[in-house]
Coordinates of C-alpha atoms and ligand atoms in Angstrom, one line a residue:
X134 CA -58.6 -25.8 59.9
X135 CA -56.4 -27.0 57.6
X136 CA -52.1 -26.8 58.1
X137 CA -51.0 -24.5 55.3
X138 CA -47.4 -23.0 54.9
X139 CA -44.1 -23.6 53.7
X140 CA -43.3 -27.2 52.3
X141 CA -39.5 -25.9 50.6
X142 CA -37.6 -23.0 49.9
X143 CA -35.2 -22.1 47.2
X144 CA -33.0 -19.5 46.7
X145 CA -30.8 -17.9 43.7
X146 CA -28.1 -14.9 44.5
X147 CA -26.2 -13.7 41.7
X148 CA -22.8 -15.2 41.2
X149 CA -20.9 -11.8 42.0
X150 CA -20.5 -9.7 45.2
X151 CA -18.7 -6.7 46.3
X152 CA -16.5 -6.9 49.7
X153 CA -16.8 -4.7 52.3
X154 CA -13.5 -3.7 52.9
X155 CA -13.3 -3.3 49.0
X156 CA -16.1 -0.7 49.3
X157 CA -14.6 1.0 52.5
X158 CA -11.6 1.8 51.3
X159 CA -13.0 3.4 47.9
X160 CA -15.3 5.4 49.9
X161 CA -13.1 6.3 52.6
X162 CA -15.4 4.3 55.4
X163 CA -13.8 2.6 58.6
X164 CA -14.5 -1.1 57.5
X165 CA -15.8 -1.6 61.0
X166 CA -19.1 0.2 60.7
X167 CA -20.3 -2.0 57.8
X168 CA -18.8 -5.2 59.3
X169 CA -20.0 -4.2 63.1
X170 CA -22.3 -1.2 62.9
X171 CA -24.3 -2.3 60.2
X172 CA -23.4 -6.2 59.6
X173 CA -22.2 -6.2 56.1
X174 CA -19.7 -8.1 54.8
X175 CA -20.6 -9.0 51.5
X176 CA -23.3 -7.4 49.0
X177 CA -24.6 -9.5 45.8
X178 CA -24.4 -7.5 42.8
X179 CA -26.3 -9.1 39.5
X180 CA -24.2 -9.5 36.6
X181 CA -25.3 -7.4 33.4
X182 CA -27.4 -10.1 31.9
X183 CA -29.1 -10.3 35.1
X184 CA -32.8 -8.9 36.1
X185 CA -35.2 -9.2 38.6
X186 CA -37.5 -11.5 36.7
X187 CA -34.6 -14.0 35.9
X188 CA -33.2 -14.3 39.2
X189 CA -37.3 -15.1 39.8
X190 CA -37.0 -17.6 37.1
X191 CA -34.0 -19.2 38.1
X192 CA -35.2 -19.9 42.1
X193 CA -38.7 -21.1 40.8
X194 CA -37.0 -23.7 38.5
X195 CA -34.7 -24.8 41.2
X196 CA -37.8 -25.3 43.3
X197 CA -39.8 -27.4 40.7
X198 CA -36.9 -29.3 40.0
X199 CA -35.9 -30.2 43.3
X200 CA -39.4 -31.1 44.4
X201 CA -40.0 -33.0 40.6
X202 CA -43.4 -30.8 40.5
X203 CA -45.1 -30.6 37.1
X204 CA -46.7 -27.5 36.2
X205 CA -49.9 -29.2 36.5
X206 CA -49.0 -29.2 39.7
X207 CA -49.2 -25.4 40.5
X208 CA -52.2 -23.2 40.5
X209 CA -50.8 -20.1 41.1
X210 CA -47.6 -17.9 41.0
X211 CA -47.2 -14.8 42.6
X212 CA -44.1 -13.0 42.5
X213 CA -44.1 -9.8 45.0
X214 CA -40.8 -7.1 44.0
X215 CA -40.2 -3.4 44.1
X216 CA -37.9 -4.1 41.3
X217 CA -40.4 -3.9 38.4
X218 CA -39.2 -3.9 34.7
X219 CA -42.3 -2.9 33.6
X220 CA -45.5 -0.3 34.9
X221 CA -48.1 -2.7 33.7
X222 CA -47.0 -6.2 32.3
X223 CA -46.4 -8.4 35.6
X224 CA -43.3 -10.0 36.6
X225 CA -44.7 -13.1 37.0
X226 CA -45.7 -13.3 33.3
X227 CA -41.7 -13.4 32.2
X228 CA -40.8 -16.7 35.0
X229 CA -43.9 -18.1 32.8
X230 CA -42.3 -17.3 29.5
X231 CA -39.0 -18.8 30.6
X232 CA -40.2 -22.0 32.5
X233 CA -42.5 -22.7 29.6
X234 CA -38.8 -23.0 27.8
X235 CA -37.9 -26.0 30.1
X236 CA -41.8 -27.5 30.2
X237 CA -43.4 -26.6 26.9
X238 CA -45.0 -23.8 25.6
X239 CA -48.6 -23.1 27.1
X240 CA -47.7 -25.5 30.1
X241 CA -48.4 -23.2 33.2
X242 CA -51.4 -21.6 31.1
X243 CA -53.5 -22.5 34.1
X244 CA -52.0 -21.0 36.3
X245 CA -53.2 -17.8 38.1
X246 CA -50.9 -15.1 39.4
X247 CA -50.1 -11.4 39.7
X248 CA -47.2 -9.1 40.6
X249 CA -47.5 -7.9 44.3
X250 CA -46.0 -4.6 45.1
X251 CA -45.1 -2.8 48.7
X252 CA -41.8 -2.6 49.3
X253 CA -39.9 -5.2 51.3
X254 CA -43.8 -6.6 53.1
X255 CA -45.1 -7.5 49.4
X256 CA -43.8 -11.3 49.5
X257 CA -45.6 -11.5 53.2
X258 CA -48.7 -10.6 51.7
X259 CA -48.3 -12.5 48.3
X260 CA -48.1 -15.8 51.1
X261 CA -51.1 -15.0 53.0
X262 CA -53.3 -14.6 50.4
X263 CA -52.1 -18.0 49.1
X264 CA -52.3 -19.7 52.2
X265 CA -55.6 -18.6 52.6
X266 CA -56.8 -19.7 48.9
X267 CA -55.6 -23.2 50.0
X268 CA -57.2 -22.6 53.4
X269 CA -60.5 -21.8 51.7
X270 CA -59.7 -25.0 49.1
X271 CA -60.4 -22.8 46.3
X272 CA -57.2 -24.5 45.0
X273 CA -58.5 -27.5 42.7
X274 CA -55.8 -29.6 44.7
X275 CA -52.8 -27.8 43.7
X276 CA -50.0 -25.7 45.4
X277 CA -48.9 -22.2 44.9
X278 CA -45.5 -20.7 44.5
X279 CA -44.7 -17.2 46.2
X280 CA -41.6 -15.9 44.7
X281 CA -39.6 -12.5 46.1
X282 CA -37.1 -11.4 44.1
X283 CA -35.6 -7.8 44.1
X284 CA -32.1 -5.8 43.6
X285 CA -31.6 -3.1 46.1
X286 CA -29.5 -0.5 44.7
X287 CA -28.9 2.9 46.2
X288 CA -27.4 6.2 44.6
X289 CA -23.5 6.0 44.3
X290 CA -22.2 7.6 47.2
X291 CA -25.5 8.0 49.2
X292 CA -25.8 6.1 53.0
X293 CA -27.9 3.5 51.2
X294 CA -25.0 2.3 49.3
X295 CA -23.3 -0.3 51.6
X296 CA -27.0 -1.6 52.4
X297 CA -27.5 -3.2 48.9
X298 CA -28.0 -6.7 47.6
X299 CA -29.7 -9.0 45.3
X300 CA -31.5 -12.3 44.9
X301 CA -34.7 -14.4 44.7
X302 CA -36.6 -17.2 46.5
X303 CA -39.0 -19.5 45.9
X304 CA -41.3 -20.7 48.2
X305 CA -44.0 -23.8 47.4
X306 CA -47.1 -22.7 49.5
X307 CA -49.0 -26.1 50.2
X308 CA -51.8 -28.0 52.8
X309 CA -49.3 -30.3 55.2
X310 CA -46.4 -28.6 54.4
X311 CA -42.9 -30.2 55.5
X312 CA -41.3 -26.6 57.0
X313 CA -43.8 -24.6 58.9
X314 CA -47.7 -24.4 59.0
X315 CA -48.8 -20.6 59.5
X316 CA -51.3 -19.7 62.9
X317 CA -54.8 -18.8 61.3
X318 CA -56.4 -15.9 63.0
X319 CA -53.7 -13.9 64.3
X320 CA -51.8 -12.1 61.6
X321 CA -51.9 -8.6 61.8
X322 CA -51.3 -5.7 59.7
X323 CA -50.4 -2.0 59.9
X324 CA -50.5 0.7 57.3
X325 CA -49.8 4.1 57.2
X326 CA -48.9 6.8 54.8
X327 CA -44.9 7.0 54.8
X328 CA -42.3 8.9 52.9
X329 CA -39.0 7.0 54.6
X330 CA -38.1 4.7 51.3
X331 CA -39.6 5.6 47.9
X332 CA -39.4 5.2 44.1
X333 CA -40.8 7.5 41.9
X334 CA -41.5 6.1 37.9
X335 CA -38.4 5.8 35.8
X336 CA -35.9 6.1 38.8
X337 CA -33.5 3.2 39.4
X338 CA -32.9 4.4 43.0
X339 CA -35.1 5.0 45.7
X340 CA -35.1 8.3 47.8
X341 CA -34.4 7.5 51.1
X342 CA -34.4 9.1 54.4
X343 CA -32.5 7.0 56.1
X344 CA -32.4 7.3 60.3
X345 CA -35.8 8.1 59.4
X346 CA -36.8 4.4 57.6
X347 CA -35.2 3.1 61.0
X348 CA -37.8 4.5 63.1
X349 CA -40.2 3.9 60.8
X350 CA -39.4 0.7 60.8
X351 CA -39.7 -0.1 64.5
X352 CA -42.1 1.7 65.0
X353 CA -44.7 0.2 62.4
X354 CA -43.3 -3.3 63.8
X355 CA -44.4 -2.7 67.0
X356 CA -47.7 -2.0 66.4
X357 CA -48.3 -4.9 64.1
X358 CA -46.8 -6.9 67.0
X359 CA -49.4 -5.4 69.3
X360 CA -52.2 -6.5 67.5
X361 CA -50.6 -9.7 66.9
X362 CA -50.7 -10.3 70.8
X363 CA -54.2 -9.0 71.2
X364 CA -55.4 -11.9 68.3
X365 CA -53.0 -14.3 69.9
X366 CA -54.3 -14.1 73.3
X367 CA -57.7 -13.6 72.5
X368 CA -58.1 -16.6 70.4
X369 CA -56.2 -18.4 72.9
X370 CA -53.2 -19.5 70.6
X371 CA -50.7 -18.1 73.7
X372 CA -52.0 -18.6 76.8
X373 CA -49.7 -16.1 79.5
X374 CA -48.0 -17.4 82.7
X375 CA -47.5 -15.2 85.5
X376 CA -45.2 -12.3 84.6
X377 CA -44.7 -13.6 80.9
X378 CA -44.9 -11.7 77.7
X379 CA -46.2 -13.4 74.0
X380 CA -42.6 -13.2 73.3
X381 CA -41.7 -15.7 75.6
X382 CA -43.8 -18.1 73.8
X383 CA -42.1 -17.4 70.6
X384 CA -38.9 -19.8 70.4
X385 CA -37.7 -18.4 66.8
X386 CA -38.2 -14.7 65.3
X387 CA -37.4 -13.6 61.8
X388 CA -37.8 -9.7 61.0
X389 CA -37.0 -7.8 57.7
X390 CA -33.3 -7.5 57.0
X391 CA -32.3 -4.8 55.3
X392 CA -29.0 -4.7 56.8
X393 CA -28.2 -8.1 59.5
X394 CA -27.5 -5.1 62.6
X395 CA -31.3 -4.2 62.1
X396 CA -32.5 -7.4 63.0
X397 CA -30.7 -7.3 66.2
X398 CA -32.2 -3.6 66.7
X399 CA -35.4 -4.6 66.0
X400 CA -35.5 -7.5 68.4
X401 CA -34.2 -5.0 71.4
X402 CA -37.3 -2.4 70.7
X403 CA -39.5 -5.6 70.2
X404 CA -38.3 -6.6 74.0
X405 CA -38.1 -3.3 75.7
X406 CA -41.4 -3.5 74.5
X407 CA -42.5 -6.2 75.8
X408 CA -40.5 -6.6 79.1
X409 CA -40.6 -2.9 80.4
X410 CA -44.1 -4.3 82.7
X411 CA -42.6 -6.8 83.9
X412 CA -40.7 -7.8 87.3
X413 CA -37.4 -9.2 84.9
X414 CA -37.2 -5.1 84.1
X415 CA -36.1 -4.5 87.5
X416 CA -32.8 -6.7 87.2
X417 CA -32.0 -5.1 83.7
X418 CA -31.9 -1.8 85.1
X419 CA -29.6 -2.7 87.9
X420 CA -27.5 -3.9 85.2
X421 CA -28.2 -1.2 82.6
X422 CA -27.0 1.8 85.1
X423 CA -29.5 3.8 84.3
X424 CA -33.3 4.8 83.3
X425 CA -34.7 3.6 81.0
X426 CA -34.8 7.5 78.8
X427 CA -38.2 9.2 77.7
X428 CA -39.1 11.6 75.5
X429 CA -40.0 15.3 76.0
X430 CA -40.8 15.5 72.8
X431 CA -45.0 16.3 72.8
X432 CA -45.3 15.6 69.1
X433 CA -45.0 12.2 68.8
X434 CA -43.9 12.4 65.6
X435 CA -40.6 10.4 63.8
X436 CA -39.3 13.8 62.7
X437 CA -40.0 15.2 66.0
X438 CA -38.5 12.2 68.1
X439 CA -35.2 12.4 65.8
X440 CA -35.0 16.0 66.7
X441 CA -34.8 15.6 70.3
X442 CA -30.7 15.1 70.2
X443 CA -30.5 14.2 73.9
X444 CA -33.2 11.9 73.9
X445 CA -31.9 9.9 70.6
X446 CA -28.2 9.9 72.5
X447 CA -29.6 9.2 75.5
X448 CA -31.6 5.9 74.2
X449 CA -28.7 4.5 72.1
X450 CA -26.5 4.6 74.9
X451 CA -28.9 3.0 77.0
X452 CA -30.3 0.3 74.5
X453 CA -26.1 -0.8 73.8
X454 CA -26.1 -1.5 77.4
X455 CA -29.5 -3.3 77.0
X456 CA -27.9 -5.6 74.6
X457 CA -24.8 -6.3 77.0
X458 CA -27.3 -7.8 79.8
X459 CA -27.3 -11.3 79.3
X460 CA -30.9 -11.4 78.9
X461 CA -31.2 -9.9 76.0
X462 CA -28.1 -12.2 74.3
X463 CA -29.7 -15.2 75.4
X464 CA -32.9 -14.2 73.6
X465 CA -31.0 -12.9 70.9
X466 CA -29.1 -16.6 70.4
X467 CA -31.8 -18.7 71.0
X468 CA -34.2 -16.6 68.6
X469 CA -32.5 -14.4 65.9
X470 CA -28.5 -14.6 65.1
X471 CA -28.9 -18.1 62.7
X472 CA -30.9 -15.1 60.7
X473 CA -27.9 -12.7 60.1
X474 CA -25.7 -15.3 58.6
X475 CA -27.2 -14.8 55.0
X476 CA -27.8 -11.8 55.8
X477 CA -23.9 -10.6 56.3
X478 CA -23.1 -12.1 53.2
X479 CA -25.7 -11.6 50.6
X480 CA -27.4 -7.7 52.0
X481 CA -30.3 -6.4 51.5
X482 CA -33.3 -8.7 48.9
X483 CA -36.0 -5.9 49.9
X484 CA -38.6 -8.9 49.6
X485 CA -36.8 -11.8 50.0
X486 CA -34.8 -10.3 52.7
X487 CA -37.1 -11.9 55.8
X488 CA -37.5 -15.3 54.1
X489 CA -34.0 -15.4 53.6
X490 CA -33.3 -15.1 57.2
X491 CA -35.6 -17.7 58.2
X492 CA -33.7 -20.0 55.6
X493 CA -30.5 -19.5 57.2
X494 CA -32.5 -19.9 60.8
X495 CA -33.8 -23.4 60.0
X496 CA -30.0 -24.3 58.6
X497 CA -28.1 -23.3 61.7
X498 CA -30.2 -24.0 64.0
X499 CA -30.7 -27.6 62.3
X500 CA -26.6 -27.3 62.4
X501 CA -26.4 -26.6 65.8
X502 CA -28.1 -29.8 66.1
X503 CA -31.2 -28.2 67.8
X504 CA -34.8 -30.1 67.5
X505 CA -37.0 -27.7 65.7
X506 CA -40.3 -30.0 65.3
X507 CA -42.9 -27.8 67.0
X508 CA -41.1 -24.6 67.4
X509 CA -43.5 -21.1 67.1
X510 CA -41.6 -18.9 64.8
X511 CA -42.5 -15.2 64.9
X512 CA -42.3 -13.6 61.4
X513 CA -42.2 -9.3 61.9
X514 CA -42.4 -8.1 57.7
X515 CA -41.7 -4.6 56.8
X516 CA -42.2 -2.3 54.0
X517 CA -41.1 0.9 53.3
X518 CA -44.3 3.4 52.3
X519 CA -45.0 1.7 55.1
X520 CA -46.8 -1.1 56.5
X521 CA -45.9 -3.6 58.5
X522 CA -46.8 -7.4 59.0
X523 CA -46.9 -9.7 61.9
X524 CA -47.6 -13.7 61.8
X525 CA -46.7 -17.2 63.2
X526 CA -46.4 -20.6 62.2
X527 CA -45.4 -23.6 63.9
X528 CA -42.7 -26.2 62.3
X529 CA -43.8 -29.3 61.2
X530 CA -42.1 -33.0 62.4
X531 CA -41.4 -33.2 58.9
X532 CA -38.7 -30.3 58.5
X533 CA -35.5 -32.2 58.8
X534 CA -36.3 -33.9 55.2
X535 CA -35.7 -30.1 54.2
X536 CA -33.7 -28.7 56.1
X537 CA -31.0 -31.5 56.2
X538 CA -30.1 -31.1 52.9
X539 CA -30.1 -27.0 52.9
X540 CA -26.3 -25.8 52.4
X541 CA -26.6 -21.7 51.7
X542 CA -22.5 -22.1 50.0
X543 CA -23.5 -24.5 47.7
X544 CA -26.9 -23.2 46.9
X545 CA -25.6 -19.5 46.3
X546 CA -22.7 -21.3 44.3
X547 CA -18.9 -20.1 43.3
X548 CA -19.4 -16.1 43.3
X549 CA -16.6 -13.5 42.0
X550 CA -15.7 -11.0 43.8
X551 CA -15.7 -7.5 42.2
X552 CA -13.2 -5.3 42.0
X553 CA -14.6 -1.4 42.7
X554 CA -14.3 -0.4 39.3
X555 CA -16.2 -3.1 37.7
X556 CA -18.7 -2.6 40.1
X557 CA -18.6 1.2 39.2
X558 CA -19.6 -0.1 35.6
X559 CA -21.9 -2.2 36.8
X560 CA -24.1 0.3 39.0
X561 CA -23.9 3.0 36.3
X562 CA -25.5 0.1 33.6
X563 CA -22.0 1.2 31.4
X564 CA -21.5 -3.1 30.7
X565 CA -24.1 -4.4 28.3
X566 CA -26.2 -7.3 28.0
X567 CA -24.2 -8.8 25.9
X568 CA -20.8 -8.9 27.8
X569 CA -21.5 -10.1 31.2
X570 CA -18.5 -10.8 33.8
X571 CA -19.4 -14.0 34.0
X572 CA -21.3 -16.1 31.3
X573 CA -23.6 -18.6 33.0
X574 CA -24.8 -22.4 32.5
X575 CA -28.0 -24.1 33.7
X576 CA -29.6 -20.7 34.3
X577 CA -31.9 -18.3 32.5
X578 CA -30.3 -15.1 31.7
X579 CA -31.1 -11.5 29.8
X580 CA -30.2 -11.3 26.4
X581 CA -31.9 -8.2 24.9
X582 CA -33.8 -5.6 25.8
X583 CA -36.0 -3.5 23.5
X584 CA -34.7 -3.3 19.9
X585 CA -37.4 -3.2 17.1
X586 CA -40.2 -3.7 19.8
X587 CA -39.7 -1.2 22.7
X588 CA -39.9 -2.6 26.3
X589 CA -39.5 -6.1 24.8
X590 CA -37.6 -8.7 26.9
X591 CA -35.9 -11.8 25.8
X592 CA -34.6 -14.4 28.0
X593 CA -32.9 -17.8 27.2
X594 CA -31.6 -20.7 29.1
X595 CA -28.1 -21.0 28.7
X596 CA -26.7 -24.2 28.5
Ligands
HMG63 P1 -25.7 5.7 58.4 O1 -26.6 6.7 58.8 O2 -24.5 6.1 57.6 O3 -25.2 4.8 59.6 O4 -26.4 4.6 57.5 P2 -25.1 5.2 61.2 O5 -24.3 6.4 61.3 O6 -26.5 5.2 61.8 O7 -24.3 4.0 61.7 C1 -24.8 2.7 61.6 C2 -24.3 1.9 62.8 O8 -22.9 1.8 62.7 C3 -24.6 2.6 64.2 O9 -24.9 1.6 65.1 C4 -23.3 3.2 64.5 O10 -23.1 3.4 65.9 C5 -22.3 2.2 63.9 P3 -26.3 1.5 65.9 O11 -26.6 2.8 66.4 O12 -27.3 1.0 64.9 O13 -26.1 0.5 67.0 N1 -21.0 2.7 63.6 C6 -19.8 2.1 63.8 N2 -19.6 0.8 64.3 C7 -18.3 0.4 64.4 N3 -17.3 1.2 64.0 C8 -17.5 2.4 63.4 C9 -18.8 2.9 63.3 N4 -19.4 4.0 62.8 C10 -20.7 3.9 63.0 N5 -16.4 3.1 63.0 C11 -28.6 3.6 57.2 C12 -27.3 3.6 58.0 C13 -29.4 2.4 57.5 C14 -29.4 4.9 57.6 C15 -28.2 3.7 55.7 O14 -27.4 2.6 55.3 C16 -29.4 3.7 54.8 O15 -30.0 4.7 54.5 N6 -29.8 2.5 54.2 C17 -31.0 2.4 53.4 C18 -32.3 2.4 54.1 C19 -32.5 1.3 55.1 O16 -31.9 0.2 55.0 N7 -33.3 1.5 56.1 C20 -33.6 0.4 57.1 C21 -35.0 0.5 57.6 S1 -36.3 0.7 56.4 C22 -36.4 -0.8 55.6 O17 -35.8 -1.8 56.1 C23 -37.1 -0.9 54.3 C24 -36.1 -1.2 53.1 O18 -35.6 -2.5 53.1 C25 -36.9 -0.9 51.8 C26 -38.2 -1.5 51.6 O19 -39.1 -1.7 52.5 O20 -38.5 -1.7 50.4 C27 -34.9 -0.2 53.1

């Protein structure tokens, strides 16, 4: 079959962000829960000429230009948000409009594409149906680009707040790709009906249920990563050695960051899971102190397992200690922290979040000076509604052209930080198009919306 996956990666984060400390002491929050309890340090905030489908725009040019692609190039251009601006006309048809600025009116008229939609587990989607229209070389020779782009904002005051963020990628989707070349066969998906995180028509924040989106989370995370072991080992892609698990065979994970402390929770359920059969478990209890705490809960449900007080205490007591034993830190070194680095600084991109962490993966790692040719990176997607994904790729000898030159500071450029109150103005959409905080050059911006044609949206580059 052929190797299709990632052959480059570019990003584009808005040039303003709101501190944490900033934040905490206008909303009366120790700063140490958002720097240690939940990883936050620094939340993008888009400036008010700023949208969703420019910040798209903006990472897609980036990529063509860096890569000198023509749009004859390109077959297709999906871009996957839960940040629409419209209910019908697709996201993807405004990047068109404002590339065909740069390369000529009618110039990506071949191109296919759509606007992909489930929460944060759309962009993961959008790139496995691309991969797989290469796969099947229905492609006419060309490459796809999969962008994510997304601003995560939460009602003023509400939990959700210190979890937001904002930003685009752009990822070029081709055969022999120079990053990583996705497993056929084994990626696996899980769906069910969900209230945890949801948007009903014409609200600009989502209704969230917080510590129950956690759960959620994990939970539909897990089970994709079942079935990802059952296709792995069954089609022979990870063979298991005595007393080993599929995770063992994974050298790099990346998981859906909605906040950079929910990576590291994620990978502890992922390895309770996985280790709890085997002899290793022994030694971690010794060290743990105690059992290992079950539910007496009958239900099964989220709601019911959230209820039962003493077994939630019990089980974050006992998964702290879990991440104490130094197996679970050397897993967690070796496999996730690179991934919290953009994380911490930039929050939650709802689509881009995941691909973002695997960006800042291949950078520090590649800083740390560590080989990466070969390596089986584990991707674990999740969206809200809720579904989950779970897929692998392997990275190609080729990545260092890449990855050498990948430098998240410069990329993400000079940034302003806010001060509360014109972030106040910002959230409440009281600053308008036309008076931005900062004006912009070499980007596409917002310059009017609506006017004498309802809905309509005009973009420019700005010099
Ligand atoms: P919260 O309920 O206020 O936080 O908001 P908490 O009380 O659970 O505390 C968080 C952590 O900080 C805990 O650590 C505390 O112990 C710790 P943990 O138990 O995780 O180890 N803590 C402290 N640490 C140090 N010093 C202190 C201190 N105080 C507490 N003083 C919540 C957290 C995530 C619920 C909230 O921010 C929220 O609702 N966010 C939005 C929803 C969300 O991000 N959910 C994540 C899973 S769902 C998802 O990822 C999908 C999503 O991206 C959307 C999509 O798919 O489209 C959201």
């Amino acid at each position: 079959m052929k190797k299709v996956g990632i052959d480059d990666i570019s990003i584009y984060v808005p040039p303003l962000y709101l501190d944490y400390k900033d934040f905490a002491e206008a909303r009366h929050l120790d700063p140490a829960k958002l720097e240690h309890g939940l990883g936050v340090k620094q939340m993008a905030i888009t400036d008010s000429d700023q949208d969703p489908a420019c910040m798209a725009a903006n990472a897609c040019l980036r990529l063509l230009e860096k890569n000198d692609l023509k749009p004859s190039d390109i077959g297709r251009i999906y871009l996957a948000t839960e940040s629409s601006i419209d209910e019908s006309k697709a996201m993807n048809s405004y990047v068109i409009g404002m590339l065909e600025q740069i390369y000529g009116d009618g110039s990506f008229s071949h191109c296919g594409g759509i606007e992909c939609k489930f929460a944060c587990v759309s962009g993961s989607y959008a790139i496995y149906d691309n991969t797989n229209w290469i796969r099947a070389m229905e492609n006419d020779n060309k490459a796809a680009i999969v962008i994510v782009s997304d601003v995560a904002k939460y009602e003023m005051g509400s939990s959700g707040e210190y979890t937001q963020g904002a930003g685009a990628l752009a990822m070029l989707i081709k055969e022999d790709p120079r990053i990583i070349s996705f497993d056929p066969k084994v990626t696996s998906t899980v769906i069910r009906n969900e209230y945890d995180f949801y948007r009903p028509f014409a609200r600009k924040t989502p209704i969230v249920n917080g510590q129950y989106s956690n759960l959620a989370y994990l939970i539909q995370v897990k089970k994709a990563m079942m079935e990802y072991e059952r296709k792995s080992l069954e089609s022979g892609l990870i063979k298991l050695g005595k007393d080993e698990c599929v995770l063992d065979h994974i050298d790099l994970i990346a998981v859906h960051l909605p906040y950079a402390k929910m990576g590291k929770n994620a990978l502890a359920y992922l390895l309770r899971h996985e280790w709890r059969n085997l002899s290793r478990w022994k030694e971690i209890i010794s060290l743990i102190g105690m059992d290992e705490p079950k539910t007496t809960d009958n239900l099964g449900t989220i709601e019911s397992i959230l209820e039962d007080t003493e077994f939630m205490n019990k089980d974050k007591e006992f998964n702290k200690r879990f991440m104490e034993t130094p197996h679970y830190k050397r897993e967690f070194v070796n496999k996730l922290e690179s991934s919290l680095i953009a994380s911490s600084i930039i929050g939650n991109l709802y689509t881009g979040s995941l691909y973002m962490g695997f960006r800042s993966e291949l950078e520090y790692e590649y800083k740390k000076g560590r080989d990466l040719a070969g390596l089986r990176v584990g991707f674990a997607s999740y969206g809200s509604g809720a579904s989950a994904m779970v897929f692998s790729g392997v990275i190609s000898d080729e990545y260092k052209e890449v990855v050498k030159i990948m430098n998240l500071e410069n990329e993400i450029g000079k940034r302003r930080r806010l001060s509360v109150e014109e972030y106040v103005h910002l959230h409440k959409d009281w600053r308008s198009i036309d008076e931005p905080i900062i004006s912009k050059h070499n980007e596409f911006v917002l310059i009017k919306v609506g006017g004498s044609r309802e809905g309509f949206r005009e973009y420019i580059y700005s010099n």
